PDB file of C-alpha atoms in Angstrom:
ATOM      1  CA  MET W   1     -10.063 -26.127  18.669  1.00 52.00           C
ATOM      2  CA  ALA W   2      -9.637 -24.693  15.157  1.00 56.00           C
ATOM      3  CA  ASP W   3     -13.251 -24.153  14.610  1.00 82.00           C
ATOM      4  CA  ALA W   4     -12.921 -22.158  17.994  1.00 84.00           C
ATOM      5  CA  TYR W   5     -10.337 -19.951  16.587  1.00 85.00           C
ATOM      6  CA  ARG W   6     -12.319 -19.568  13.137  1.00 87.00           C
ATOM      7  CA  LEU W   7     -14.995 -18.256  15.169  1.00 89.00           C
ATOM      8  CA  MET W   8     -12.840 -15.512  17.055  1.00 85.00           C
ATOM      9  CA  ARG W   9     -11.192 -14.676  13.524  1.00 86.00           C
ATOM     10  CA  ALA W  10     -14.457 -14.002  12.291  1.00 90.00           C
ATOM     11  CA  ALA W  11     -15.695 -12.258  15.337  1.00 90.00           C
ATOM     12  CA  LEU W  12     -12.754 -10.106  15.170  1.00 89.00           C
ATOM     13  CA  ALA W  13     -12.813  -9.180  11.399  1.00 90.00           C
ATOM     14  CA  LEU W  14     -16.774  -8.861  11.197  1.00 93.00           C
ATOM     15  CA  PHE W  15     -17.199  -6.799  14.563  1.00 92.00           C
ATOM     16  CA  ASP W  16     -13.707  -6.088  16.092  1.00 91.00           C
ATOM     17  CA  ALA W  17     -14.798  -7.674  19.322  1.00 89.00           C
ATOM     18  CA  PRO W  18     -14.180 -11.416  20.552  1.00 87.00           C
ATOM     19  CA  PRO W  19     -17.291 -13.954  20.384  1.00 89.00           C
ATOM     20  CA  ALA W  20     -18.226 -13.498  23.991  1.00 87.00           C
ATOM     21  CA  GLN W  21     -19.030  -9.793  23.467  1.00 91.00           C
ATOM     22  CA  LEU W  22     -21.312 -10.112  20.520  1.00 92.00           C
ATOM     23  CA  GLU W  23     -25.076  -9.724  20.406  1.00 94.00           C
ATOM     24  CA  ALA W  24     -26.884 -12.905  19.346  1.00 94.00           C
ATOM     25  CA  ALA W  25     -27.545 -11.778  15.764  1.00 94.00           C
ATOM     26  CA  GLN W  26     -23.784 -10.799  15.382  1.00 94.00           C
ATOM     27  CA  ARG W  27     -22.607 -14.241  17.095  1.00 92.00           C
ATOM     28  CA  GLN W  28     -25.028 -15.552  14.541  1.00 94.00           C
ATOM     29  CA  ARG W  29     -23.223 -13.983  11.569  1.00 95.00           C
ATOM     30  CA  ALA W  30     -19.622 -14.569  12.920  1.00 92.00           C
ATOM     31  CA  GLU W  31     -20.830 -18.436  13.224  1.00 91.00           C
ATOM     32  CA  ALA W  32     -21.953 -18.448   9.738  1.00 93.00           C
ATOM     33  CA  GLN W  33     -18.793 -16.721   8.542  1.00 92.00           C
ATOM     34  CA  ALA W  34     -16.766 -19.279  10.527  1.00 90.00           C
ATOM     35  CA  GLU W  35     -18.486 -22.196   9.291  1.00 91.00           C
ATOM     36  CA  ARG W  36     -17.995 -21.272   5.727  1.00 91.00           C
ATOM     37  CA  GLU W  37     -14.639 -20.623   6.105  1.00 89.00           C
ATOM     38  CA  ALA W  38     -13.765 -24.065   7.928  1.00 89.00           C
ATOM     39  CA  ASP W  39     -15.400 -25.901   4.976  1.00 91.00           C
ATOM     40  CA  LEU W  40     -13.540 -24.431   2.564  1.00 92.00           C
ATOM     41  CA  GLU W  41     -10.042 -24.464   4.596  1.00 91.00           C
ATOM     42  CA  ARG W  42     -10.830 -28.016   5.360  1.00 92.00           C
ATOM     43  CA  ARG W  43     -10.769 -28.833   1.700  1.00 94.00           C
ATOM     44  CA  ILE W  44      -7.741 -26.804   0.654  1.00 95.00           C
ATOM     45  CA  LEU W  45      -5.765 -28.108   3.677  1.00 94.00           C
ATOM     46  CA  ALA W  46      -6.284 -31.999   2.122  1.00 94.00           C
ATOM     47  CA  THR W  47      -4.524 -30.696  -1.110  1.00 95.00           C
ATOM     48  CA  PRO W  48      -1.125 -31.494  -2.093  1.00 94.00           C
ATOM     49  CA  GLU W  49      -0.542 -27.704  -2.524  1.00 94.00           C
ATOM     50  CA  ALA W  50      -1.142 -27.298   1.096  1.00 95.00           C
ATOM     51  CA  ALA W  51       0.723 -30.206   2.140  1.00 94.00           C
ATOM     52  CA  ALA W  52       3.707 -28.907   0.179  1.00 94.00           C
ATOM     53  CA  VAL W  53       3.519 -25.385   2.069  1.00 95.00           C
ATOM     54  CA  ALA W  54       6.369 -25.008   4.844  1.00 95.00           C
ATOM     55  CA  VAL W  55       5.499 -22.807   7.598  1.00 95.00           C
ATOM     56  CA  SER W  56       8.192 -21.305   9.777  1.00 95.00           C
ATOM     57  CA  GLU W  57       8.018 -20.720  13.440  1.00 94.00           C
ATOM     58  CA  ALA W  58       8.704 -17.089  12.711  1.00 95.00           C
ATOM     59  CA  GLN W  59       5.533 -16.990  10.386  1.00 96.00           C
ATOM     60  CA  VAL W  60       3.522 -18.395  12.922  1.00 94.00           C
ATOM     61  CA  ALA W  61       4.798 -15.827  15.760  1.00 94.00           C
ATOM     62  CA  GLU W  62       4.038 -13.104  13.327  1.00 94.00           C
ATOM     63  CA  ALA W  63       0.382 -14.224  12.837  1.00 92.00           C
ATOM     64  CA  VAL W  64      -0.140 -14.873  16.430  1.00 90.00           C
ATOM     65  CA  ALA W  65       1.467 -11.206  17.143  1.00 91.00           C
ATOM     66  CA  THR W  66      -1.017  -9.762  14.763  1.00 90.00           C
ATOM     67  CA  ILE W  67      -4.143 -11.308  16.475  1.00 87.00           C
ATOM     68  CA  GLU W  68      -2.456 -10.204  19.731  1.00 88.00           C
ATOM     69  CA  GLY W  69      -2.696  -6.716  18.118  1.00 88.00           C
ATOM     70  CA  ARG W  70      -6.199  -6.889  18.158  1.00 83.00           C
ATOM     71  CA  PHE W  71      -6.531  -6.951  21.885  1.00 86.00           C
ATOM     72  CA  ALA W  72      -5.756  -4.376  24.629  1.00 85.00           C
ATOM     73  CA  ASP W  73      -3.339  -6.298  26.478  1.00 86.00           C
ATOM     74  CA  ALA W  74      -2.304 -10.170  26.903  1.00 85.00           C
ATOM     75  CA  ALA W  75      -4.473 -10.444  29.806  1.00 88.00           C
ATOM     76  CA  GLU W  76      -7.428  -9.796  27.483  1.00 88.00           C
ATOM     77  CA  LEU W  77      -6.145 -11.720  24.902  1.00 86.00           C
ATOM     78  CA  GLU W  78      -5.977 -14.704  27.393  1.00 88.00           C
ATOM     79  CA  ARG W  79      -9.423 -13.995  28.652  1.00 88.00           C
ATOM     80  CA  ALA W  80     -10.709 -14.015  25.085  1.00 85.00           C
ATOM     81  CA  LEU W  81      -8.581 -17.369  24.506  1.00 87.00           C
ATOM     82  CA  ALA W  82     -10.065 -19.097  27.608  1.00 89.00           C
ATOM     83  CA  ALA W  83     -13.955 -18.356  26.733  1.00 85.00           C
ATOM     84  CA  ASN W  84     -13.377 -19.833  23.418  1.00 80.00           C
ATOM     85  CA  GLY W  85     -11.845 -23.053  24.690  1.00 84.00           C
ATOM     86  CA  LEU W  86      -8.479 -21.909  23.294  1.00 84.00           C
ATOM     87  CA  ASP W  87      -4.738 -21.419  24.514  1.00 87.00           C
ATOM     88  CA  ARG W  88      -1.783 -20.057  23.217  1.00 89.00           C
ATOM     89  CA  GLU W  89      -0.639 -23.596  21.937  1.00 90.00           C
ATOM     90  CA  ALA W  90      -4.019 -23.812  20.190  1.00 88.00           C
ATOM     91  CA  LEU W  91      -3.757 -20.331  18.615  1.00 89.00           C
ATOM     92  CA  ALA W  92      -0.379 -21.075  17.314  1.00 91.00           C
ATOM     93  CA  ALA W  93      -1.691 -24.330  15.620  1.00 91.00           C
ATOM     94  CA  ALA W  94      -4.572 -22.826  14.126  1.00 89.00           C
ATOM     95  CA  ALA W  95      -2.426 -19.815  12.657  1.00 90.00           C
ATOM     96  CA  ALA W  96      -0.039 -22.147  11.195  1.00 93.00           C
ATOM     97  CA  GLU W  97      -3.172 -23.978   9.490  1.00 92.00           C
ATOM     98  CA  GLU W  98      -4.431 -20.789   8.102  1.00 91.00           C
ATOM     99  CA  LEU W  99      -0.825 -20.027   6.869  1.00 95.00           C
ATOM    100  CA  ARG W 100      -0.753 -23.081   4.918  1.00 95.00           C
ATOM    101  CA  VAL W 101      -4.068 -22.153   3.400  1.00 95.00           C
ATOM    102  CA  GLU W 102      -2.836 -18.733   2.300  1.00 95.00           C
ATOM    103  CA  GLY W 103       0.125 -20.500   1.023  1.00 96.00           C
ATOM    104  CA  ALA W 104      -1.548 -23.021  -1.187  1.00 96.00           C
ATOM    105  CA  LEU W 105      -3.866 -20.057  -2.550  1.00 96.00           C
ATOM    106  CA  GLU W 106      -0.726 -18.161  -3.379  1.00 96.00           C
ATOM    107  CA  GLN W 107       0.551 -21.300  -5.371  1.00 96.00           C
ATOM    108  CA  ALA W 108      -2.639 -21.505  -6.990  1.00 95.00           C
ATOM    109  CA  ALA W 109      -2.328 -17.689  -8.150  1.00 96.00           C
ATOM    110  CA  ALA W 110       1.134 -18.280  -9.059  1.00 95.00           C
ATOM    111  CA  ARG W 111       0.010 -20.379 -12.010  1.00 95.00           C
ATOM    112  CA  ALA W 112      -1.481 -17.415 -13.598  1.00 96.00           C
ATOM    113  CA  GLU W 113      -0.128 -16.939 -17.042  1.00 96.00           C
ATOM    114  CA  PRO W 114       1.858 -13.608 -17.313  1.00 97.00           C
ATOM    115  CA  VAL W 115       0.434 -10.693 -18.914  1.00 96.00           C
ATOM    116  CA  THR W 116       2.132 -10.036 -22.347  1.00 96.00           C
ATOM    117  CA  ASP W 117       2.751  -6.675 -24.068  1.00 96.00           C
ATOM    118  CA  ALA W 118       0.401  -7.191 -26.720  1.00 96.00           C
ATOM    119  CA  GLU W 119      -2.256  -8.055 -23.904  1.00 97.00           C
ATOM    120  CA  LEU W 120      -1.304  -4.753 -22.202  1.00 96.00           C
ATOM    121  CA  GLU W 121      -1.659  -2.844 -25.588  1.00 96.00           C
ATOM    122  CA  ARG W 122      -4.944  -4.167 -26.544  1.00 96.00           C
ATOM    123  CA  PHE W 123      -6.717  -3.277 -23.083  1.00 97.00           C
ATOM    124  CA  TYR W 124      -5.060   0.208 -23.421  1.00 95.00           C
ATOM    125  CA  ARG W 125      -6.449   0.779 -26.915  1.00 95.00           C
ATOM    126  CA  GLU W 126     -10.032  -0.747 -25.769  1.00 96.00           C
ATOM    127  CA  HIS W 127      -9.880   1.494 -22.801  1.00 95.00           C
ATOM    128  CA  PRO W 128      -9.256   4.878 -23.686  1.00 92.00           C
ATOM    129  CA  GLU W 129     -11.376   6.580 -20.978  1.00 91.00           C
ATOM    130  CA  ARG W 130      -9.289   4.902 -18.391  1.00 91.00           C
ATOM    131  CA  PHE W 131      -6.211   6.416 -19.546  1.00 92.00           C
ATOM    132  CA  ARG W 132      -7.152  10.152 -19.648  1.00 90.00           C
ATOM    133  CA  ARG W 133      -5.793  13.168 -17.464  1.00 87.00           C
ATOM    134  CA  GLU W 134      -8.564  15.581 -16.873  1.00 87.00           C
ATOM    135  CA  GLN W 135      -6.275  18.403 -15.350  1.00 91.00           C
ATOM    136  CA  GLU W 136      -2.818  19.342 -15.832  1.00 92.00           C
ATOM    137  CA  ALA W 137      -0.383  17.634 -13.451  1.00 93.00           C
ATOM    138  CA  ARG W 138       3.277  18.273 -12.771  1.00 95.00           C
ATOM    139  CA  THR W 139       6.272  15.903 -11.411  1.00 96.00           C
ATOM    140  CA  VAL W 140       8.051  17.815  -8.622  1.00 97.00           C
ATOM    141  CA  ARG W 141      10.781  17.156  -6.351  1.00 97.00           C
ATOM    142  CA  HIS W 142      11.709  19.331  -3.500  1.00 97.00           C
ATOM    143  CA  ILE W 143      14.273  20.034  -0.758  1.00 97.00           C
ATOM    144  CA  LEU W 144      12.772  20.944   2.763  1.00 97.00           C
ATOM    145  CA  ILE W 145      14.922  22.982   5.420  1.00 96.00           C
ATOM    146  CA  THR W 146      13.058  23.022   8.713  1.00 95.00           C
ATOM    147  CA  LEU W 147      12.671  26.247  10.648  1.00 94.00           C
ATOM    148  CA  ASN W 148      13.803  25.489  14.326  1.00 92.00           C
ATOM    149  CA  ASP W 149      15.206  28.284  16.738  1.00 90.00           C
ATOM    150  CA  ASP W 150      16.470  24.966  18.953  1.00 88.00           C
ATOM    151  CA  TYR W 151      19.138  24.344  16.407  1.00 88.00           C
ATOM    152  CA  PRO W 152      21.466  27.050  15.045  1.00 89.00           C
ATOM    153  CA  GLU W 153      21.541  25.930  11.562  1.00 88.00           C
ATOM    154  CA  ASN W 154      17.832  25.925  11.265  1.00 91.00           C
ATOM    155  CA  ARG W 155      17.242  29.265  12.783  1.00 93.00           C
ATOM    156  CA  ARG W 156      15.284  31.719  10.143  1.00 93.00           C
ATOM    157  CA  ASP W 157      18.465  33.593   8.904  1.00 93.00           C
ATOM    158  CA  ARG W 158      20.664  30.625   8.483  1.00 94.00           C
ATOM    159  CA  ALA W 159      17.948  28.594   6.920  1.00 95.00           C
ATOM    160  CA  TRP W 160      16.919  31.201   4.468  1.00 95.00           C
ATOM    161  CA  SER W 161      20.656  31.591   3.559  1.00 95.00           C
ATOM    162  CA  ARG W 162      21.176  27.837   2.914  1.00 94.00           C
ATOM    163  CA  ALA W 163      17.813  27.612   0.994  1.00 96.00           C
ATOM    164  CA  GLU W 164      18.803  30.774  -1.223  1.00 96.00           C
ATOM    165  CA  ARG W 165      22.167  29.034  -1.847  1.00 96.00           C
ATOM    166  CA  LEU W 166      20.755  25.689  -2.623  1.00 96.00           C
ATOM    167  CA  ALA W 167      18.126  27.345  -5.037  1.00 96.00           C
ATOM    168  CA  ALA W 168      20.436  29.526  -7.227  1.00 96.00           C
ATOM    169  CA  GLU W 169      23.105  26.356  -7.389  1.00 96.00           C
ATOM    170  CA  LEU W 170      20.206  24.244  -8.541  1.00 97.00           C
ATOM    171  CA  GLN W 171      18.709  26.989 -10.822  1.00 96.00           C
ATOM    172  CA  ALA W 172      22.376  26.906 -12.576  1.00 95.00           C
ATOM    173  CA  ALA W 173      22.720  22.919 -12.443  1.00 95.00           C
ATOM    174  CA  PRO W 174      19.082  21.444 -11.906  1.00 95.00           C
ATOM    175  CA  GLU W 175      20.092  17.885 -13.024  1.00 95.00           C
ATOM    176  CA  GLY W 176      22.151  17.843  -9.542  1.00 96.00           C
ATOM    177  CA  PHE W 177      18.778  18.147  -7.845  1.00 96.00           C
ATOM    178  CA  ALA W 178      18.495  14.593  -6.581  1.00 96.00           C
ATOM    179  CA  ALA W 179      21.815  14.338  -5.402  1.00 96.00           C
ATOM    180  CA  ALA W 180      21.454  17.842  -3.394  1.00 96.00           C
ATOM    181  CA  ALA W 181      17.847  16.298  -1.998  1.00 96.00           C
ATOM    182  CA  GLN W 182      19.668  13.195  -0.810  1.00 96.00           C
ATOM    183  CA  ARG W 183      22.059  15.329   0.934  1.00 95.00           C
ATOM    184  CA  TYR W 184      20.326  18.371   2.293  1.00 95.00           C
ATOM    185  CA  SER W 185      16.753  17.719   2.454  1.00 96.00           C
ATOM    186  CA  GLU W 186      15.041  17.206   5.985  1.00 95.00           C
ATOM    187  CA  CYS W 187      11.693  15.603   4.399  1.00 95.00           C
ATOM    188  CA  PRO W 188      11.630  11.566   4.182  1.00 95.00           C
ATOM    189  CA  SER W 189      11.190  12.310   0.381  1.00 95.00           C
ATOM    190  CA  ALA W 190      15.201  12.733   0.803  1.00 96.00           C
ATOM    191  CA  LEU W 191      15.305   8.922   0.378  1.00 95.00           C
ATOM    192  CA  HIS W 192      13.590   9.136  -3.071  1.00 96.00           C
ATOM    193  CA  ASP W 193      15.873  11.891  -4.227  1.00 96.00           C
ATOM    194  CA  GLY W 194      12.988  14.501  -3.231  1.00 96.00           C
ATOM    195  CA  LEU W 195      10.602  13.218  -5.191  1.00 96.00           C
ATOM    196  CA  ILE W 196       6.919  14.010  -4.046  1.00 96.00           C
ATOM    197  CA  GLY W 197       5.506  12.524  -7.313  1.00 93.00           C
ATOM    198  CA  GLN W 198       2.851  13.544  -9.775  1.00 92.00           C
ATOM    199  CA  VAL W 199       0.314  16.151  -8.484  1.00 95.00           C
ATOM    200  CA  THR W 200      -2.585  18.197  -9.432  1.00 94.00           C
ATOM    201  CA  ARG W 201      -3.799  21.724  -8.257  1.00 94.00           C
ATOM    202  CA  GLY W 202      -4.754  21.812  -4.828  1.00 93.00           C
ATOM    203  CA  GLN W 203      -2.551  18.584  -3.639  1.00 94.00           C
ATOM    204  CA  LEU W 204       0.179  20.613  -1.700  1.00 95.00           C
ATOM    205  CA  HIS W 205       0.442  23.557   0.551  1.00 95.00           C
ATOM    206  CA  ALA W 206      -1.276  26.481  -0.881  1.00 95.00           C
ATOM    207  CA  GLU W 207       2.124  28.237  -1.209  1.00 96.00           C
ATOM    208  CA  LEU W 208       3.597  25.113  -2.784  1.00 96.00           C
ATOM    209  CA  ASP W 209       0.830  24.981  -5.360  1.00 95.00           C
ATOM    210  CA  ALA W 210       1.135  28.868  -6.305  1.00 95.00           C
ATOM    211  CA  ALA W 211       4.848  28.637  -7.003  1.00 96.00           C
ATOM    212  CA  LEU W 212       4.695  24.941  -8.905  1.00 97.00           C
ATOM    213  CA  PHE W 213       1.843  25.694 -11.139  1.00 96.00           C
ATOM    214  CA  ALA W 214       3.742  28.974 -12.249  1.00 96.00           C
ATOM    215  CA  MET W 215       6.865  27.162 -13.209  1.00 96.00           C
ATOM    216  CA  ALA W 216       8.126  25.485 -16.718  1.00 96.00           C
ATOM    217  CA  ALA W 217       9.521  22.251 -16.605  1.00 96.00           C
ATOM    218  CA  GLY W 218      12.866  21.975 -15.648  1.00 96.00           C
ATOM    219  CA  GLU W 219      12.957  25.061 -13.735  1.00 97.00           C
ATOM    220  CA  VAL W 220      13.849  25.336 -10.005  1.00 97.00           C
ATOM    221  CA  ARG W 221      12.259  27.851  -7.984  1.00 96.00           C
ATOM    222  CA  GLY W 222      12.924  28.910  -4.022  1.00 91.00           C
ATOM    223  CA  PRO W 223      12.879  29.230  -1.376  1.00 96.00           C
ATOM    224  CA  VAL W 224       9.167  29.053  -0.597  1.00 96.00           C
ATOM    225  CA  GLU W 225       7.777  28.960   2.791  1.00 96.00           C
ATOM    226  CA  THR W 226       4.960  26.748   4.333  1.00 96.00           C
ATOM    227  CA  ALA W 227       3.964  25.704   7.924  1.00 94.00           C
ATOM    228  CA  VAL W 228       6.260  22.874   7.509  1.00 93.00           C
ATOM    229  CA  GLY W 229       9.352  25.010   6.672  1.00 96.00           C
ATOM    230  CA  LEU W 230      11.586  26.383   3.543  1.00 97.00           C
ATOM    231  CA  HIS W 231      11.374  24.543   0.357  1.00 97.00           C
ATOM    232  CA  VAL W 232      13.353  24.229  -2.938  1.00 97.00           C
ATOM    233  CA  LEU W 233      11.056  23.282  -5.979  1.00 98.00           C
ATOM    234  CA  TYR W 234      11.858  21.649  -8.905  1.00 98.00           C
ATOM    235  CA  CYS W 235       9.217  21.191 -11.678  1.00 97.00           C
ATOM    236  CA  GLU W 236      10.734  18.214 -13.666  1.00 96.00           C
ATOM    237  CA  ALA W 237       7.942  17.510 -15.903  1.00 94.00           C
ATOM    238  CA  VAL W 238       4.407  19.345 -16.927  1.00 94.00           C
ATOM    239  CA  HIS W 239       1.869  16.539 -17.960  1.00 91.00           C
ATOM    240  CA  PRO W 240      -1.028  18.547 -19.859  1.00 91.00           C
ATOM    241  CA  PRO W 241      -4.578  17.060 -19.831  1.00 92.00           C
ATOM    242  CA  GLY W 242      -5.484  14.521 -22.494  1.00 91.00           C
ATOM    243  CA  PRO W 243      -4.473  10.699 -22.954  1.00 91.00           C
ATOM    244  CA  VAL W 244      -1.955   9.610 -20.694  1.00 88.00           C
ATOM    245  CA  PRO W 245       0.773   7.870 -22.790  1.00 90.00           C
ATOM    246  CA  LEU W 246       0.642   3.945 -22.637  1.00 94.00           C
ATOM    247  CA  GLU W 247       4.263   4.095 -21.568  1.00 92.00           C
ATOM    248  CA  ALA W 248       3.619   6.024 -18.479  1.00 86.00           C
ATOM    249  CA  VAL W 249       1.057   3.744 -17.143  1.00 91.00           C
ATOM    250  CA  ARG W 250       2.774   0.161 -18.694  1.00 94.00           C
ATOM    251  CA  GLU W 251       4.341  -1.304 -15.590  1.00 94.00           C
ATOM    252  CA  ARG W 252       1.200  -0.208 -13.296  1.00 92.00           C
ATOM    253  CA  LEU W 253      -1.153  -1.454 -15.853  1.00 96.00           C
ATOM    254  CA  ARG W 254       0.756  -4.819 -15.994  1.00 97.00           C
ATOM    255  CA  GLU W 255       0.864  -5.033 -12.047  1.00 96.00           C
ATOM    256  CA  ARG W 256      -3.140  -4.619 -12.063  1.00 96.00           C
ATOM    257  CA  LEU W 257      -3.938  -7.221 -14.802  1.00 97.00           C
ATOM    258  CA  GLN W 258      -1.797  -9.719 -13.443  1.00 97.00           C
ATOM    259  CA  ALA W 259      -3.242  -9.429 -10.130  1.00 96.00           C
ATOM    260  CA  GLN W 260      -6.704  -9.878 -11.623  1.00 96.00           C
ATOM    261  CA  ARG W 261      -5.458 -12.853 -13.543  1.00 96.00           C
ATOM    262  CA  ALA W 262      -4.069 -14.274 -10.180  1.00 97.00           C
ATOM    263  CA  GLU W 263      -7.152 -14.093  -8.748  1.00 96.00           C
ATOM    264  CA  GLN W 264      -8.978 -15.593 -11.530  1.00 97.00           C
ATOM    265  CA  ALA W 265      -6.781 -18.472 -11.011  1.00 96.00           C
ATOM    266  CA  ARG W 266      -7.185 -18.773  -7.247  1.00 95.00           C
ATOM    267  CA  ARG W 267     -10.854 -18.845  -7.672  1.00 95.00           C
ATOM    268  CA  ALA W 268     -10.821 -21.239 -10.488  1.00 96.00           C
ATOM    269  CA  TRP W 269      -8.711 -23.477  -8.184  1.00 96.00           C
ATOM    270  CA  VAL W 270     -11.101 -22.986  -5.454  1.00 95.00           C
ATOM    271  CA  ARG W 271     -13.918 -24.153  -7.400  1.00 93.00           C
ATOM    272  CA  ALA W 272     -12.299 -27.230  -8.915  1.00 93.00           C
ATOM    273  CA  LEU W 273     -11.952 -28.663  -5.133  1.00 92.00           C
ATOM    274  CA  PRO W 274     -13.725 -31.409  -4.153  1.00 86.00           C
ATOM    275  CA  GLY W 275     -16.939 -30.792  -2.215  1.00 73.00           C
ATOM    276  CA  PRO W 276     -19.260 -27.927  -2.137  1.00 61.00           C
ATOM    277  CA  SER W 277     -18.511 -24.770  -4.100  1.00 50.00           C
ATOM    278  CA  ALA W 278     -16.867 -21.851  -2.467  1.00 47.00           C
ATOM    279  CA  THR W 279     -14.883 -18.777  -3.185  1.00 48.00           C
ATOM    280  CA  ARG W 280     -12.589 -17.000  -0.865  1.00 50.00           C
TER     281      ARG W 280
END
């Protein structure tokens, strides 16, 4: 049953189709991948790490739901299961095994030593080409007021008045921009204090682009109209071309190096498993 599940999983991953719909060459490739995975997973499941993994019913249900999402409807899934000698119970059992395998691999990855500040700094010094900004960038926040005649407060005249009032207030006190964005902006970025992020020329609507790259750091400007609505802009910082300071990338770099180290630990653990060498 588990091997049938692996074959179906490989077929979906490689060709987005169940095994019964594959051509001969495609099925052969899916079978080869399923066989490799089966060998590796059997060896992982025999480890103390896999035995220690607790898999909940909710996790299994979520994994099964993910598989179901690859099919047009429940009837198509049932046909695919039957064609591969599987049923819902077998599918859930195989999904639980897969979760135990993933849990064991996560344990192996978690053994990786934390990346130290000294290692971060050395990597930064040794790879200066990776930490250069080739063009000027700006950190920008905005407040969006949409235009919609179906709502009195969003009709053009009233929306413009609100946007102009906000712009005037924030030009006098830009430190209040984040709170104002939370309160007044109709953009999802309001959840993040109106933060759009660090952008370069050409990433925003042309009207916003023209306004933003004419602003000084700390300046508020608006309203600026686009097809989306009216914007009040805050140029929070200007980032000139050149080396990016380590502090600006420290945590992102730490995450990337830690992920690489975790992957190395996982692969080393897999290579040390009894049986044929393999990677996952």
